[in-house]
Amino acid sequence: MSAFTTTATIAVFGGKLLKLTHESAALKCRMALNLYVPPSTAVKIPVLFYLAGLTCSGDNGAEKGFLNYWAGKYGMAIVYPDTSPRGSNHPGENESWDFGSAAGFYIDATAAPWSENYKMETYITAELPALLYAAYPTLDSSRVAITGHSMGGHGALSLFLKHPELYKSGSGFAPIANPTQCPWGKKAFAGYLATEAEWPQHDATELLRTYTGGPVDLLVSVGTADEFYTGGQLLVENLAAAAKENGREGEVTIVYAEGYNHSYFYVSSYAETHVTHAARHLGLL
């Protein structure tokens, strides 16, 4: 029996978008997500995880990101998870848009009360994939890539660097690339993590500075009119500087989207860039 309940099946770009729900043991609540299945005859279909940003859910990228079009072209499935546990009712959980509900930052919290169930890293890297690969055996667990937008870009880059055995590629649309040094990241880490010493373990820039694995080929894109880029929240150049410091110059590519802001108009416009990056690493090109 499948762990998932299908609440809707929607035809899109020759494939199907499945709206799913399931019980999460890691997050101790019922979770919703989207799964795009392409029109492919392959026995095994590669998978791209798309992590959404602050205030978002698994619906935003699936419905507004235009990633499904390119995934359908390449024969790639896309998983769109939610951004936090839901309905935990911790004090302060729903008081601000950049912390708590819809703002899980893709880390496992260590500070009470968040440590009870804000375990988004475990959910994204272990629990959810295991359930999906069991329920949908055509998904290829050996060919997986990860991308994301804003907070989700932070999640994609940091999880790729922490779990390189899981992913063939990582990229970020306007990612929070150096969260230990920006207001969003400092607020989240101070709330979710028990000690400041833990912060660098979840920061892509700090992780890359000391990374000892193989070549990473990280792709980052950002709009030049993005108010959060110009306002010092994203700090994407710090990621490239960390690569250079570690002798990995050229392993981070930054694409500047002239005139674009932080919205899904930007994400949908640069979906081809990121899905193609994943497709190349997944052996689809």
XYZ file of C-alpha atoms in Angstrom:
285
model
C 0.000 0.000 0.000
C 1.370 3.417 -0.985
C 2.311 5.921 1.713
C 0.766 8.660 -0.430
C -2.783 9.815 -1.060
C -3.320 11.408 -4.462
C -5.607 14.422 -4.135
C -5.395 15.534 -7.780
C -3.914 14.418 -11.099
C -3.361 17.253 -13.566
C -2.235 16.877 -17.181
C 0.614 19.260 -18.009
C 3.179 19.373 -20.854
C 2.400 15.814 -21.891
C 2.981 14.441 -18.395
C 1.109 14.510 -15.113
C 1.354 16.600 -11.977
C 0.338 14.558 -8.952
C -0.756 16.397 -5.825
C 0.091 14.118 -2.911
C -0.225 13.975 0.861
C 1.354 11.628 3.398
C 2.118 11.244 7.083
C 5.677 12.221 8.006
C 7.313 10.487 10.951
C 10.211 12.962 10.936
C 8.002 16.068 10.972
C 5.157 14.542 13.019
C 2.427 15.898 10.773
C 0.673 15.351 7.474
C 2.609 16.827 4.561
C 1.633 17.831 1.041
C 3.851 17.845 -2.044
C 3.735 17.843 -5.841
C 5.291 15.269 -8.153
C 5.676 15.902 -11.872
C 5.960 12.720 -13.942
C 7.113 13.338 -17.539
C 5.830 11.638 -20.707
C 8.722 9.181 -20.729
C 9.014 5.550 -21.805
C 12.253 5.068 -19.855
C 12.350 2.200 -17.384
C 13.960 4.533 -14.839
C 13.294 8.286 -14.747
C 15.843 10.729 -13.221
C 14.590 13.044 -10.503
C 15.043 16.734 -9.714
C 14.099 18.063 -6.264
C 12.931 21.696 -6.299
C 12.972 23.432 -2.902
C 10.779 26.509 -2.549
C 11.469 29.725 -0.654
C 10.106 31.654 2.309
C 6.275 31.812 2.585
C 5.939 29.145 -0.108
C 4.759 25.543 -0.291
C 5.206 22.740 -2.790
C 2.603 24.380 -5.013
C 4.523 27.529 -5.973
C 7.234 25.995 -8.132
C 4.923 23.324 -9.528
C 2.304 25.830 -10.657
C 4.337 28.959 -11.476
C 7.952 27.921 -12.060
C 7.627 26.532 -15.625
C 10.119 23.813 -14.689
C 7.674 21.082 -15.736
C 7.904 22.151 -19.380
C 11.659 21.583 -19.525
C 11.485 18.456 -17.383
C 8.979 17.042 -19.842
C 11.326 17.825 -22.729
C 14.220 16.017 -21.047
C 12.277 13.122 -19.497
C 12.855 14.157 -15.882
C 10.567 13.922 -12.850
C 10.387 16.818 -10.385
C 9.572 16.614 -6.675
C 8.210 19.779 -5.062
C 8.215 19.344 -1.259
C 6.750 21.734 1.301
C 8.955 24.213 3.166
C 8.263 23.293 6.825
C 6.130 21.143 9.084
C 2.546 22.376 9.339
C 0.374 23.000 12.367
C 2.930 22.306 15.089
C 1.591 25.230 17.169
C 4.947 26.126 18.694
C 4.965 29.599 20.281
C 5.882 32.112 17.589
C 5.463 29.638 14.743
C 3.092 31.879 12.785
C 4.170 35.315 13.963
C 6.568 36.201 11.139
C 6.930 35.250 7.490
C 10.659 34.477 7.684
C 10.663 32.050 10.619
C 8.520 29.084 11.630
C 5.733 27.946 9.346
C 6.792 27.984 5.649
C 10.348 28.869 6.737
C 12.005 25.627 7.830
C 15.345 26.472 6.134
C 15.934 22.795 5.250
C 17.888 22.080 8.441
C 17.311 19.805 11.424
C 16.594 22.065 14.397
C 18.488 21.423 17.631
C 16.874 24.083 19.852
C 13.609 23.431 21.711
C 10.768 23.399 20.836
C 11.705 23.299 17.137
C 13.856 20.187 17.573
C 10.688 18.181 18.231
C 9.698 18.174 14.578
C 11.465 20.831 12.485
C 13.685 18.243 10.832
C 13.559 19.353 7.228
C 17.028 18.070 6.319
C 16.090 14.538 7.400
C 12.754 14.868 5.596
C 14.237 16.071 2.289
C 17.318 13.831 2.166
C 16.030 10.627 3.755
C 12.361 10.165 4.647
C 10.620 11.665 1.607
C 12.927 10.106 -1.027
C 12.622 6.665 0.542
C 8.837 6.878 0.499
C 8.760 8.174 -3.081
C 11.115 5.537 -4.483
C 9.076 2.810 -2.801
C 5.745 4.151 -4.068
C 6.949 5.072 -7.575
C 9.565 2.471 -8.613
C 10.132 4.109 -12.015
C 11.900 6.995 -10.249
C 15.667 6.498 -10.495
C 17.162 6.888 -7.013
C 20.671 6.721 -8.506
C 20.177 9.815 -10.697
C 18.968 12.708 -8.559
C 19.649 16.454 -8.743
C 18.579 19.309 -6.481
C 17.723 22.967 -7.040
C 15.714 25.643 -5.289
C 14.747 29.296 -5.019
C 15.848 31.755 -2.313
C 15.604 29.836 0.995
C 15.241 26.775 -1.217
C 18.401 27.740 -3.051
C 20.157 27.767 0.316
C 18.683 24.332 0.956
C 19.708 22.945 -2.422
C 23.307 24.171 -2.265
C 23.904 23.233 1.375
C 22.268 19.810 1.116
C 24.242 19.073 -2.051
C 27.490 19.874 -0.241
C 26.502 17.949 2.909
C 25.222 14.896 1.012
C 27.194 14.684 -2.252
C 26.488 10.960 -2.435
C 22.787 11.716 -2.961
C 22.911 14.259 -5.777
C 24.469 14.501 -9.231
C 24.141 18.291 -9.342
C 23.107 21.310 -7.301
C 21.939 24.784 -8.272
C 20.134 27.781 -6.843
C 17.797 30.467 -8.169
C 18.683 33.611 -6.159
C 19.864 31.486 -3.222
C 20.598 32.647 0.307
C 24.184 31.638 -0.326
C 25.826 32.731 2.948
C 23.100 32.590 5.628
C 25.456 33.011 8.597
C 26.161 36.527 7.292
C 22.683 37.814 6.368
C 19.603 38.845 8.396
C 17.348 36.004 7.189
C 19.900 33.333 7.997
C 20.934 34.805 11.338
C 17.302 34.941 12.498
C 16.573 31.375 11.399
C 19.765 29.831 12.753
C 19.493 31.678 16.081
C 15.990 30.274 16.497
C 16.423 26.732 15.226
C 19.953 25.895 16.377
C 21.032 25.478 19.991
C 24.500 26.992 19.538
C 26.098 29.450 17.143
C 28.898 26.924 16.603
C 26.412 24.867 14.552
C 25.676 27.629 12.041
C 28.528 26.985 9.549
C 27.391 23.364 9.179
C 24.329 24.654 7.288
C 25.898 27.461 5.245
C 26.832 26.638 1.632
C 29.607 29.227 1.564
C 31.209 27.872 4.732
C 30.736 24.289 3.580
C 32.359 24.981 0.229
C 35.285 26.756 1.875
C 36.355 23.462 3.494
C 34.846 20.968 1.010
C 37.143 18.044 0.156
C 34.988 16.083 -2.289
C 35.129 15.991 -6.070
C 34.331 18.879 -8.450
C 30.952 20.414 -7.638
C 29.958 22.527 -10.708
C 27.431 24.605 -8.773
C 25.148 26.873 -10.794
C 23.755 30.064 -9.260
C 21.599 32.660 -10.993
C 20.307 35.952 -9.633
C 18.407 38.952 -10.966
C 20.262 42.240 -11.032
C 17.048 44.003 -9.924
C 16.441 41.532 -7.092
C 15.851 43.654 -3.987
C 17.158 40.886 -1.743
C 20.339 40.585 -3.786
C 20.997 44.323 -3.711
C 19.878 44.406 -0.062
C 22.515 41.947 1.134
C 20.397 38.857 1.854
C 21.763 36.567 -0.886
C 25.544 37.213 -0.942
C 26.084 34.947 -3.945
C 29.568 36.313 -4.658
C 30.707 34.965 -1.287
C 30.069 31.446 -2.542
C 32.332 31.979 -5.548
C 34.974 33.545 -3.296
C 34.874 30.495 -1.007
C 35.404 28.216 -4.009
C 38.434 30.233 -5.069
C 39.788 30.187 -1.508
C 39.523 26.383 -1.542
C 41.366 26.100 -4.847
C 38.117 25.454 -6.722
C 37.959 28.519 -8.923
C 35.510 27.897 -11.730
C 33.405 25.368 -9.803
C 30.735 28.013 -9.097
C 29.039 29.693 -12.071
C 26.990 32.827 -11.394
C 24.503 33.858 -14.091
C 23.261 37.433 -13.744
C 19.732 37.953 -15.030
C 19.678 41.563 -16.163
C 16.655 43.459 -14.853
C 14.957 40.515 -13.138
C 13.647 40.591 -9.566
C 13.152 37.854 -6.940
C 9.713 36.691 -8.086
C 8.421 33.672 -9.984
C 8.555 35.768 -13.152
C 12.326 35.381 -12.747
C 12.167 31.696 -11.749
C 10.019 30.782 -14.741
C 12.270 32.772 -17.077
C 15.390 30.923 -15.903
C 13.835 27.476 -15.424
C 15.462 26.251 -18.637
C 18.917 27.240 -17.354
C 18.600 25.224 -14.152
C 16.728 22.207 -15.525
C 19.263 21.934 -18.352
C 22.098 22.062 -15.802
C 20.478 19.154 -13.950
C 19.757 17.253 -17.183
C 23.412 17.401 -18.184
C 24.536 15.919 -14.878
C 21.746 13.317 -14.914
C 22.896 11.958 -18.274
C 19.932 13.276 -20.256
C 22.024 15.398 -22.619
